[in-house]
XYZ file of C-alpha atoms in Angstrom:
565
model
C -26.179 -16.581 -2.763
C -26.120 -18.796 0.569
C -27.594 -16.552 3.460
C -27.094 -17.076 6.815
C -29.368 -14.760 9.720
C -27.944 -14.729 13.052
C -30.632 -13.599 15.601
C -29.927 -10.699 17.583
C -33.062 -9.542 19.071
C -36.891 -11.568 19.449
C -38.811 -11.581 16.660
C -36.106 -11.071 13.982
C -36.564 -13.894 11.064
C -33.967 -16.605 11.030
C -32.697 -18.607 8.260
C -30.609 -22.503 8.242
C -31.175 -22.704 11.956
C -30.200 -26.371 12.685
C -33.601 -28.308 14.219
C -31.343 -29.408 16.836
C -30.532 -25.706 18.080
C -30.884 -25.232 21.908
C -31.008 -28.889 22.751
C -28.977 -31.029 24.138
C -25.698 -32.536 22.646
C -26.035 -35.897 21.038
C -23.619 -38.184 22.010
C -22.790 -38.764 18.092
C -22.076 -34.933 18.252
C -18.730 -34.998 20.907
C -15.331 -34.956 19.794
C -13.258 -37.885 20.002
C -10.876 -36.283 22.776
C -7.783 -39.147 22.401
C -7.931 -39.003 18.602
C -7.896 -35.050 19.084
C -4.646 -35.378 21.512
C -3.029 -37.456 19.006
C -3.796 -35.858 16.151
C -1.973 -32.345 17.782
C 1.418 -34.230 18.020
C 1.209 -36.614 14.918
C -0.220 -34.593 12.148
C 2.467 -32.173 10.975
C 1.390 -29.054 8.761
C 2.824 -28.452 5.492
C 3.161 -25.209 4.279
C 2.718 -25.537 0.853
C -0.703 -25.462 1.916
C -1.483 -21.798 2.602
C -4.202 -22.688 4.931
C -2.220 -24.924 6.737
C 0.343 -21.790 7.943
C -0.012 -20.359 11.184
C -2.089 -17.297 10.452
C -3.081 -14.181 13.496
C -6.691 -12.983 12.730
C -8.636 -10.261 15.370
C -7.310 -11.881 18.128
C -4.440 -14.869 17.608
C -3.869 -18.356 15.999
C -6.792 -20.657 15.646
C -7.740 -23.668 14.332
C -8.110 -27.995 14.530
C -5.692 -30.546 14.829
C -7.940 -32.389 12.562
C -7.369 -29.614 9.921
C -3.658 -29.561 10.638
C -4.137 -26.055 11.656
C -3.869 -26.132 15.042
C -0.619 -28.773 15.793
C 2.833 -28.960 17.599
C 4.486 -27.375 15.274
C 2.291 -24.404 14.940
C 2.598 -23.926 18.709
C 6.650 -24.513 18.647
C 6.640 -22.007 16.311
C 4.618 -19.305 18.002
C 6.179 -19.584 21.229
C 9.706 -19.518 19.260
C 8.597 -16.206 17.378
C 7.262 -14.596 20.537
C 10.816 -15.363 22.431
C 12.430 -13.718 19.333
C 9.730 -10.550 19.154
C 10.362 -10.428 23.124
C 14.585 -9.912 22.549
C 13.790 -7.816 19.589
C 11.887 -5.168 21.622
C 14.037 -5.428 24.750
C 10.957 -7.085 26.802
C 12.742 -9.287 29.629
C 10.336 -9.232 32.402
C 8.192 -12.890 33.386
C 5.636 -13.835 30.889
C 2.364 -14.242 32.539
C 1.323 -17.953 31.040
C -2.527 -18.997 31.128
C -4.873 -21.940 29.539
C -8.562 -22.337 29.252
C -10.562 -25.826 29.113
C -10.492 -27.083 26.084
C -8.730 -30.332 25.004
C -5.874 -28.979 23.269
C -5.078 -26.292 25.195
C -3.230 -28.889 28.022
C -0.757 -30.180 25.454
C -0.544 -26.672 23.602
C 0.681 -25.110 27.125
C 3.108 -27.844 27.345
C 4.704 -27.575 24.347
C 4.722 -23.659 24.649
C 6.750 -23.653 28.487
C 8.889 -26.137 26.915
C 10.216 -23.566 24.517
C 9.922 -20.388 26.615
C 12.254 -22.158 29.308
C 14.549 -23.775 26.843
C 14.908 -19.858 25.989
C 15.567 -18.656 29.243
C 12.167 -16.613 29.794
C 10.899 -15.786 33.453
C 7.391 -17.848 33.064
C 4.547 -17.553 35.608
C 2.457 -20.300 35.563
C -0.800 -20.787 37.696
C -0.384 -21.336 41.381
C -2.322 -24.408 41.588
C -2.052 -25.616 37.764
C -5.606 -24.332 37.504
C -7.102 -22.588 34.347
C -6.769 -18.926 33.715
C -9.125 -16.513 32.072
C -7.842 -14.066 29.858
C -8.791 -10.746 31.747
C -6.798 -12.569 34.445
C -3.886 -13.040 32.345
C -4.032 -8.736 31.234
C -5.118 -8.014 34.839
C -1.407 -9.792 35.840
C 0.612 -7.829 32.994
C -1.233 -4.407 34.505
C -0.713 -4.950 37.729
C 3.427 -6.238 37.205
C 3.981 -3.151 35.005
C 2.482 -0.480 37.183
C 4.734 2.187 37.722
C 7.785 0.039 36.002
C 9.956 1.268 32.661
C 12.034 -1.326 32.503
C 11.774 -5.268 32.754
C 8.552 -5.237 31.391
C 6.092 -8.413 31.645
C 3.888 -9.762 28.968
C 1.887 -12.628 28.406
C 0.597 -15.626 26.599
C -3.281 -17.349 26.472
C -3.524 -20.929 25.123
C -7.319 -20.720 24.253
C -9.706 -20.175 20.886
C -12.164 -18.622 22.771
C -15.510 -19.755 22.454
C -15.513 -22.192 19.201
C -15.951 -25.588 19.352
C -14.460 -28.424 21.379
C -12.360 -29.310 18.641
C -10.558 -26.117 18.071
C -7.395 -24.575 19.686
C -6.182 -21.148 20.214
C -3.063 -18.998 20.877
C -2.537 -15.360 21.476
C 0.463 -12.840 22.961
C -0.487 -10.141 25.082
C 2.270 -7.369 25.025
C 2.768 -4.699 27.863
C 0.212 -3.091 27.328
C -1.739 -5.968 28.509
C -4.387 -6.075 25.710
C -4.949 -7.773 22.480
C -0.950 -7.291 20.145
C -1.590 -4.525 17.472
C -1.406 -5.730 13.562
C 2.126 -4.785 13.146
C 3.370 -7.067 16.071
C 1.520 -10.261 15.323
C 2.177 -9.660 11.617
C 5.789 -10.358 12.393
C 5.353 -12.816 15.299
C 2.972 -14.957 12.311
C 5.713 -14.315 10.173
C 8.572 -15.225 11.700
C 6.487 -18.774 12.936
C 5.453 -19.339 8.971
C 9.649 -19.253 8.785
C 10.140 -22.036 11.521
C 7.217 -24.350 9.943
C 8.854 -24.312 6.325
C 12.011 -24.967 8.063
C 10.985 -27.726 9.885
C 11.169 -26.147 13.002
C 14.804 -25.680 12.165
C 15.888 -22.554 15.073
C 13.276 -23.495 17.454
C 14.583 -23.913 21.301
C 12.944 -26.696 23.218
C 13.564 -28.395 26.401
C 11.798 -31.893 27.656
C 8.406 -30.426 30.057
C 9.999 -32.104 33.284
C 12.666 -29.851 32.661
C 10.956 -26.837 32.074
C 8.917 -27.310 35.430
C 11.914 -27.057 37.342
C 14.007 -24.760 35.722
C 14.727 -21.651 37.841
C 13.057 -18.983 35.299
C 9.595 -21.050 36.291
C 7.495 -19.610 38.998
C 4.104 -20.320 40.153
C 1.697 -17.441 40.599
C -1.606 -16.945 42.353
C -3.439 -15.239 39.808
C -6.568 -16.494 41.259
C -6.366 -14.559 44.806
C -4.811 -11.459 42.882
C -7.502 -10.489 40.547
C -10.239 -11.732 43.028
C -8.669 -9.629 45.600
C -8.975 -6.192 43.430
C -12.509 -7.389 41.946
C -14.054 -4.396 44.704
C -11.588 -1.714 43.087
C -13.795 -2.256 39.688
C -17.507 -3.030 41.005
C -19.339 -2.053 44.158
C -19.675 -5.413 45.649
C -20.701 -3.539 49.152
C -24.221 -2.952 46.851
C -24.407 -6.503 45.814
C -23.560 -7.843 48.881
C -25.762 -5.355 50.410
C -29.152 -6.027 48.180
C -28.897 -9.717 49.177
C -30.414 -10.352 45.077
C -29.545 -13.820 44.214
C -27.187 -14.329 41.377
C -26.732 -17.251 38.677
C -23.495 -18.163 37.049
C -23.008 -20.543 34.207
C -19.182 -20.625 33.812
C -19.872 -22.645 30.481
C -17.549 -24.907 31.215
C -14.608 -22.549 31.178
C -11.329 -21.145 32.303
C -13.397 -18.597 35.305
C -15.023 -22.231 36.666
C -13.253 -21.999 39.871
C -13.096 -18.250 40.455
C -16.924 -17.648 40.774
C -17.137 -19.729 44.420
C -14.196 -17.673 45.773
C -15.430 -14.208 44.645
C -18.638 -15.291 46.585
C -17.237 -16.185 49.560
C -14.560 -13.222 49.564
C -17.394 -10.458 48.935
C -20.311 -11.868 50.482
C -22.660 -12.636 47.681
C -25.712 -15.035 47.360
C -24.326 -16.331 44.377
C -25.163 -20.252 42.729
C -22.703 -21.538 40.232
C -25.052 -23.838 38.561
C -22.962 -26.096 36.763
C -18.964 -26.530 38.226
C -18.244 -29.235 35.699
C -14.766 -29.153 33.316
C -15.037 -31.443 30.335
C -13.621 -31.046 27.262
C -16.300 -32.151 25.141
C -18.375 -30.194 26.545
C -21.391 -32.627 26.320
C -23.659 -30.257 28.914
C -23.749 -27.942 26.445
C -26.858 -27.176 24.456
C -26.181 -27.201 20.095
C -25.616 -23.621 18.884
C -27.604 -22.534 15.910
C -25.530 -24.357 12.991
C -25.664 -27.875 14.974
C -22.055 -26.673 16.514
C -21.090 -27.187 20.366
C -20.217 -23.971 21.200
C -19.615 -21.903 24.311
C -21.186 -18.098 23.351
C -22.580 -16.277 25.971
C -24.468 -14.188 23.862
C -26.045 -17.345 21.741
C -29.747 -17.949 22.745
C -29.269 -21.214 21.632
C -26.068 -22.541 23.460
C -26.953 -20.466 26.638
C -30.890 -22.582 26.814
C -29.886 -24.023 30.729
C -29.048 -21.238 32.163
C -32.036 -19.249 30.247
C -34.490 -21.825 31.687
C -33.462 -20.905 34.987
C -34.226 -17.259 34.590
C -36.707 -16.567 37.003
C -34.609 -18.705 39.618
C -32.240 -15.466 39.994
C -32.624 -12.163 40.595
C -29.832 -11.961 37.643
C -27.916 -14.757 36.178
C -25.142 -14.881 33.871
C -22.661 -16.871 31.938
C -18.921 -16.409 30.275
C -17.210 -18.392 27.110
C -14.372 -20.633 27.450
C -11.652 -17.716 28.562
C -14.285 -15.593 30.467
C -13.424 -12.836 28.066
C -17.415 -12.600 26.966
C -20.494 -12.160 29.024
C -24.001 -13.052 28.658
C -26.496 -11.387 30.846
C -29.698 -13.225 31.563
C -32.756 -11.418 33.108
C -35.795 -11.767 34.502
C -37.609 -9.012 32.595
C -36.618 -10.389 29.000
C -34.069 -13.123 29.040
C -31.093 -13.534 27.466
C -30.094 -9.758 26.413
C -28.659 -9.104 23.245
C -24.946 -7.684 23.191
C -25.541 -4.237 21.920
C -28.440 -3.724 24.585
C -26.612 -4.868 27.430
C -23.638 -2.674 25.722
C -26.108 -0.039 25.885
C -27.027 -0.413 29.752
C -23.596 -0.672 30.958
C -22.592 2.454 29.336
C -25.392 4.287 30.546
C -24.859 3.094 34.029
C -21.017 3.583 34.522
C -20.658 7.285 33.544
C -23.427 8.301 35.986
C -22.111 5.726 38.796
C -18.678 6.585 38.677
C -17.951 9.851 40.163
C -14.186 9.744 40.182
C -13.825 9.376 35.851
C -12.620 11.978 34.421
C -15.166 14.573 32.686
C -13.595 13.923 29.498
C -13.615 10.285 29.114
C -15.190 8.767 25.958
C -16.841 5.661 25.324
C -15.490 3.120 22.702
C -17.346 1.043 20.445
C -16.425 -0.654 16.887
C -18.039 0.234 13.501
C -20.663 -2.802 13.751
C -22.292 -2.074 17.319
C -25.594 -0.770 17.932
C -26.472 2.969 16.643
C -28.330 2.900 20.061
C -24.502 3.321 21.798
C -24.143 6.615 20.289
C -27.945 7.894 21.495
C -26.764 6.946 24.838
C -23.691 8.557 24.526
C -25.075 11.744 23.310
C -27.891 11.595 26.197
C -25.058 11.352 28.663
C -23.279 14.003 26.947
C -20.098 11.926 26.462
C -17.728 11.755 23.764
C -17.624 8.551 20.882
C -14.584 6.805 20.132
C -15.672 4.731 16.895
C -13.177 2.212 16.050
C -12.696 -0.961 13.691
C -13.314 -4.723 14.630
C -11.325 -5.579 17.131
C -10.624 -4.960 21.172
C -7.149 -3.929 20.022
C -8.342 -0.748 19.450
C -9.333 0.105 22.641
C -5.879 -0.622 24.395
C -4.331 2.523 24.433
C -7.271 4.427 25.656
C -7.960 2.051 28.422
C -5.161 2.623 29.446
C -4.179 5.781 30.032
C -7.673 6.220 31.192
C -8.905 8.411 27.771
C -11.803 5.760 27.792
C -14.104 4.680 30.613
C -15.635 1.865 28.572
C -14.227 -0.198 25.428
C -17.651 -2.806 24.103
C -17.735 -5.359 20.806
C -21.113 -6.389 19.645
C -19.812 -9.647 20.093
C -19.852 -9.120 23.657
C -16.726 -8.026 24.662
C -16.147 -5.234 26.924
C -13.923 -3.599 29.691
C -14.239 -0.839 31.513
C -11.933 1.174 34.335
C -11.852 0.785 37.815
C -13.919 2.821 40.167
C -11.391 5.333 40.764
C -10.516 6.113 36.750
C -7.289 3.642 36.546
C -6.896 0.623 34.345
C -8.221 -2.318 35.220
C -7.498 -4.092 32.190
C -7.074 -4.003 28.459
C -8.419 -7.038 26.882
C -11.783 -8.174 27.544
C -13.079 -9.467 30.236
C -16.032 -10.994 30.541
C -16.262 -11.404 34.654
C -16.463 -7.785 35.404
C -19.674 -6.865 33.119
C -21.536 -10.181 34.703
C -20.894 -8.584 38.362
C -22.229 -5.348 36.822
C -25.143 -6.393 35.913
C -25.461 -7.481 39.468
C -24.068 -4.057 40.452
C -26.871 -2.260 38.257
C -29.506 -4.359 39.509
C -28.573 -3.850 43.212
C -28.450 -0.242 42.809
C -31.556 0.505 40.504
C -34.111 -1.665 41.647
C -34.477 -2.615 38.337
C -32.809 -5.341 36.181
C -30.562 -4.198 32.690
C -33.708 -5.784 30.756
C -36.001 -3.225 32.566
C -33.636 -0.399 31.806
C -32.682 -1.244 28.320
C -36.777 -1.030 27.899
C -36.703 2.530 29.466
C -33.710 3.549 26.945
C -35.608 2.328 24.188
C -38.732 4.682 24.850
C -36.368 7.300 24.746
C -34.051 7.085 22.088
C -36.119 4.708 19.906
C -35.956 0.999 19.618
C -33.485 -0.267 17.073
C -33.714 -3.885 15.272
C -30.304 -5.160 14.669
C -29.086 -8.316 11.994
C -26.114 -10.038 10.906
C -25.766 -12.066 7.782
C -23.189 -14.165 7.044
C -22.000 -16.065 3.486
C -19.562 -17.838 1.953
C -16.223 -15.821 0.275
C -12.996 -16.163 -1.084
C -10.133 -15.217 -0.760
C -10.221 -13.141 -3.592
C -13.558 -11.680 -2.537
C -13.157 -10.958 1.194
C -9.823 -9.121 -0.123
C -11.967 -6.902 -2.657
C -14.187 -6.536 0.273
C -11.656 -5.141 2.116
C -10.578 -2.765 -0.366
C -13.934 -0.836 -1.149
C -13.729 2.930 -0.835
C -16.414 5.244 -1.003
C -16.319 6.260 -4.689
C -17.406 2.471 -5.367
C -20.752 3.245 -4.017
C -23.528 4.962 -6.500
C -26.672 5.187 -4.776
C -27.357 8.280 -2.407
C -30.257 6.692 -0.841
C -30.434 4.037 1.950
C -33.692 2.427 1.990
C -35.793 5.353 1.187
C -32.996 7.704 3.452
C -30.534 9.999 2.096
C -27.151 8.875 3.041
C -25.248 10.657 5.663
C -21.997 8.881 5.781
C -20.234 6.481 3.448
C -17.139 4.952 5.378
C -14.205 2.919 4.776
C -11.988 4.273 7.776
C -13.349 4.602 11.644
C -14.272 7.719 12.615
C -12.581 7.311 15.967
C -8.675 6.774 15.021
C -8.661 6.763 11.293
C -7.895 3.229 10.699
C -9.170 1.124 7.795
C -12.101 -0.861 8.927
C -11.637 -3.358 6.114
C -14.461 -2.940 4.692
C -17.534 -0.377 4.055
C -19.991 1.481 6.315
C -22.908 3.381 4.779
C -25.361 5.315 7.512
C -28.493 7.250 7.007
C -30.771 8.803 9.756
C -32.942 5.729 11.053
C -30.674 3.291 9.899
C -26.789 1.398 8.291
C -25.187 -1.119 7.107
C -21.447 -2.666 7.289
C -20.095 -5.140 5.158
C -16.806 -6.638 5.788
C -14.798 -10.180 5.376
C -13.789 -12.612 8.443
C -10.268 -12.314 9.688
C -10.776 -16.330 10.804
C -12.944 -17.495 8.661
C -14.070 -17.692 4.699
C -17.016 -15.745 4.812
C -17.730 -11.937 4.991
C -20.670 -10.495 6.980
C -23.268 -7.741 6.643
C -24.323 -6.043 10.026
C -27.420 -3.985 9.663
C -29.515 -2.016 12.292
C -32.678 0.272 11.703
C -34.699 2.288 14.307
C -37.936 1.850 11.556
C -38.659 -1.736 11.995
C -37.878 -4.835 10.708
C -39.415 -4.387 7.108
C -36.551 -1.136 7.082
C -33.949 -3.451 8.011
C -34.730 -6.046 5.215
C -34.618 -2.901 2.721
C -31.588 -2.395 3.979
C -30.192 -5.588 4.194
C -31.321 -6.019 0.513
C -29.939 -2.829 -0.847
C -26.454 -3.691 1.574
C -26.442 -7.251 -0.382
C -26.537 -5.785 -4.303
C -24.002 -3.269 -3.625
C -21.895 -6.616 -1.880
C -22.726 -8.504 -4.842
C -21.545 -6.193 -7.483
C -18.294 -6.265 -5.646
C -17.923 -9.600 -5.071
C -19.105 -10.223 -9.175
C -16.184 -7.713 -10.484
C -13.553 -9.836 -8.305
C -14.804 -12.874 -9.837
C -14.100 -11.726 -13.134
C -10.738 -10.748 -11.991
């Protein structure tokens, strides 16, 4: 079996790291950016070829026009399902339209305002054609809907998040603001799958020219509107106040131009160190598998702006759409997800007087262990849910959780006063936290992760990754608890053997097995043909390889039957 190790903390082995990992990009390395263009429009999709169909994972469409998954047609189709979905449910208000930087997104946002005006939809595009992070784009729906029951607004974001240059993206925001639950992009996916066999037979277009000026087109200032309400969510009086110098690495991505304006409007000694937009993104420094790639929470990728640690007080960085953060400190770094996870929620529900006594924090099946010791230390309630911010929506908003947080750094939290602020990620707010935290404690997340840890214990935490089919991430998906034997976990009696969240009761498609000092999930990719094992012990790293090892027979046997099948 092919193993890959992603490195989560120091000092945890790696495996098929790339020799070229955290340098800089070789020119050989950038994507041809006019072949890429050309490819989008010329290269049409057949859909004989199942992987070739538009197809909604965790959170939307994605692929390459090179791979003829990620073309016109897929995007006509899309936008034509979402009008269709939008008449279906009644939803007439404007659709709040955003991009971020990379090289397909451009003609993808043509292509979809072309059909939503040919359709008759109220559009707002961005005031000054810039780029729009996603939070931006929920933070918009939010603040349209408030208080409304009718005419509702939803919302569109051309963007694949962090993955390469060569990859585009495309996801619908409903009301609600966050991240479209299973059921709705199930039928906006299939409904598009219907257009591409048909040759895009149904689909309503109008010439871009057109679509500018049609009357249901309006330009919006997102920009000013969520910088405006950025002091609602975090104390910038405390940042501003401290005078601690901050470092931003926008990455290259959709929040480029909002970090200079949120200085300037609150006051902070704040250095974007890199402004530039380019959609090969040739500043960027190789990811682990020799991949550009904009992750925040990659060691390898993030190298510049970790070099420039002790030039900040705190510095930090967001992917493509700003919807991730990576916090970079002094004290130790780059900090892993779950530990800056960890900080934030111990932070907010002691720092924010006006929650409500009774709100919970949210995390998903595969975070950190160390979440739930800091929950039960600040004698909150756990909300364990499935992959996926989705799950998260409904208690951000109506306020039944403070703080939603991915391992794969994603999180949101609620404004100061206990109301939404939004419901997909957003990776802007937790990078001004972190400033926030350090202002206020004297001490950066690093330092207080370090304190937690002496605590609560000190947890190592792995992911592995490795190839899968189709047929074996779906009998991945469908393990249940009967399929497991053992009733030990690396020397530890197991507590809990899961195949539904704890939290809301949904399938987490796949298996979680806990003892005391230690766990293991295993479950397939929604985007990709792989499934992966996350792991964490609070014993060490010899534990976690027991664990790991013990996680990978019980995968294998599964994997082996649906072989045979």
């Amino acid at each position: 079996m092919y193993f890959v190790f992603r490195k989560s903390k120091p000092g945890v082995s790696e495996m098929n790291v790339s020799p070229l990992a955290g340098k800089p990009v070789a020119p050989s390395m950038l994507v041809d950016v006019p072949r890429l263009v050309t490819a989008y429009y010329s290269e049409i999709p057949d859909y004989t070829v199942p992987g070739e169909r538009v197809s909604f994972g965790t959170s939307g469409h994605r692929g390459s026009p090179f791979d003829k998954t990620f073309n016109e047609h897929h995007i006509l189709s899309v936008a034509q399902a979402v009008c269709l979905y939008r008449a279906r449910q009644g939803i007439n208000g404007p659709l709040f339209l955003g991009m971020d930087t990379h090289a397909v997104s451009t003609p993808a946002f043509v292509s979809v305002l072309e059909v939503l005006a040919a359709n008759g939809a109220q559009v707002m595009i961005p005031e000054r054609d810039e780029y729009t992070p996603t939070p931006v784009i929920s933070h918009a729906i939010l603040g349209y809907n408030r208080g409304r029951t009718a005419g509702l607004a939803d919302g569109i974001v051309i963007t694949p998040s962090h993955n390469p240059p060569d990859d585009g993206g495309i996801k619908y925001n409903p009301p609600s603001g966050g991240p479209a639950e299973p059921d709705v992009t199930g039928w906006i996916e299939s409904k598009a799958n219907e257009f591409l066999q048909n040759n895009l037979e149904g689909v309503e277009r109008i010439p871009y020219e057109k679509a500018l000026r049609a009357d249901t087109t309006h330009r919006h200032d997102y920009l000013d509107a969520y910088v405006s309400d950025l002091g609602n969510v975090i104390d910038m009086d405390a940042i501003r106040g401290s005078g601690i110098s901050l470092g931003v690495d926008p990455l290259g991505g959709a929040g480029v131009h909002y970090w200079q304006p949120i200085a300037e409007r609150y006051g902070l000694n704040l250095k974007v160190v890199n402004e530039t937009v380019d959609p090969t993104f040739r500043f960027m420094t190789v990811d682990w598998d020799r991949k550009i790639r904009m992750d925040p929470s990659s060691p390898y990728a993030m190298q510049s702006l970790i070099r420039l640690k002790d030039s900040f007080e705190i510095a930090f960085a967001c992917d493509t759409d700003h919807d991730r953060h990576g916090i970079v400190t002094k004290s130790a770094g780059l900090l892993p997800p779950n530990h800056y996870l960890s900080v934030m929620i111990f932070y907010l529900f002691q720092h924010r007087p006006e929650w409500a006594n009774g709100t919970a924090v949210g995390k998903t099946v595969v975070s950190s262990s160390m979440i739930d010791r800091v929950t039960a230390k600040i004698g909150r309630k756990l909300y364990e849910v499935p992959v996926g911010f989705k799950w998260f929506v409904e208690g951000l908003l109506d306020g039944s959780l403070g703080f939603g947080g991915e391992e794969s750094a994603g999180a949101s939290f609620l404004r100061r006063d206990g109301a939404v602020w939004t419901t997909d990620k957003d990776g802007i707010v937790p990078a001004l936290l972190s400033a926030e935290i350090t202002a206020r404690m004297g001490r950066d997340p690093g330092e207080i992760y370090r304190e937690l840890t002496r605590d609560l214990g000190d947890p190592v935490y792995d992911r592995i990754e490795a190839p899968a089919t189709p047929e074996q991430k779906k009998a991945l998906s469908r393990l249940s608890p009967e399929q497991v034997r053992s009733t030990e976990l690396a020397g530890e009696k197991i507590t809990a053997v899961l195949t539904k969240a704890p939290g809301n009761g949904s399938p987490i498609g796949g298996l979680k097995i806990s003892a005391e000092s230690g766990w293991f999930a295993a479950r397939p990719s929604g985007t990709e043909s792989i499934y992966k094992i996350y792991a964490e012990s609070f014993k060490g790293e010899e534990h976690l390889r027991r664990i790991q090892e013990e996680a990978q027979a019980i995968v294998d046997g599964v994997l082996g039957a649906a072989g045979k099948n």
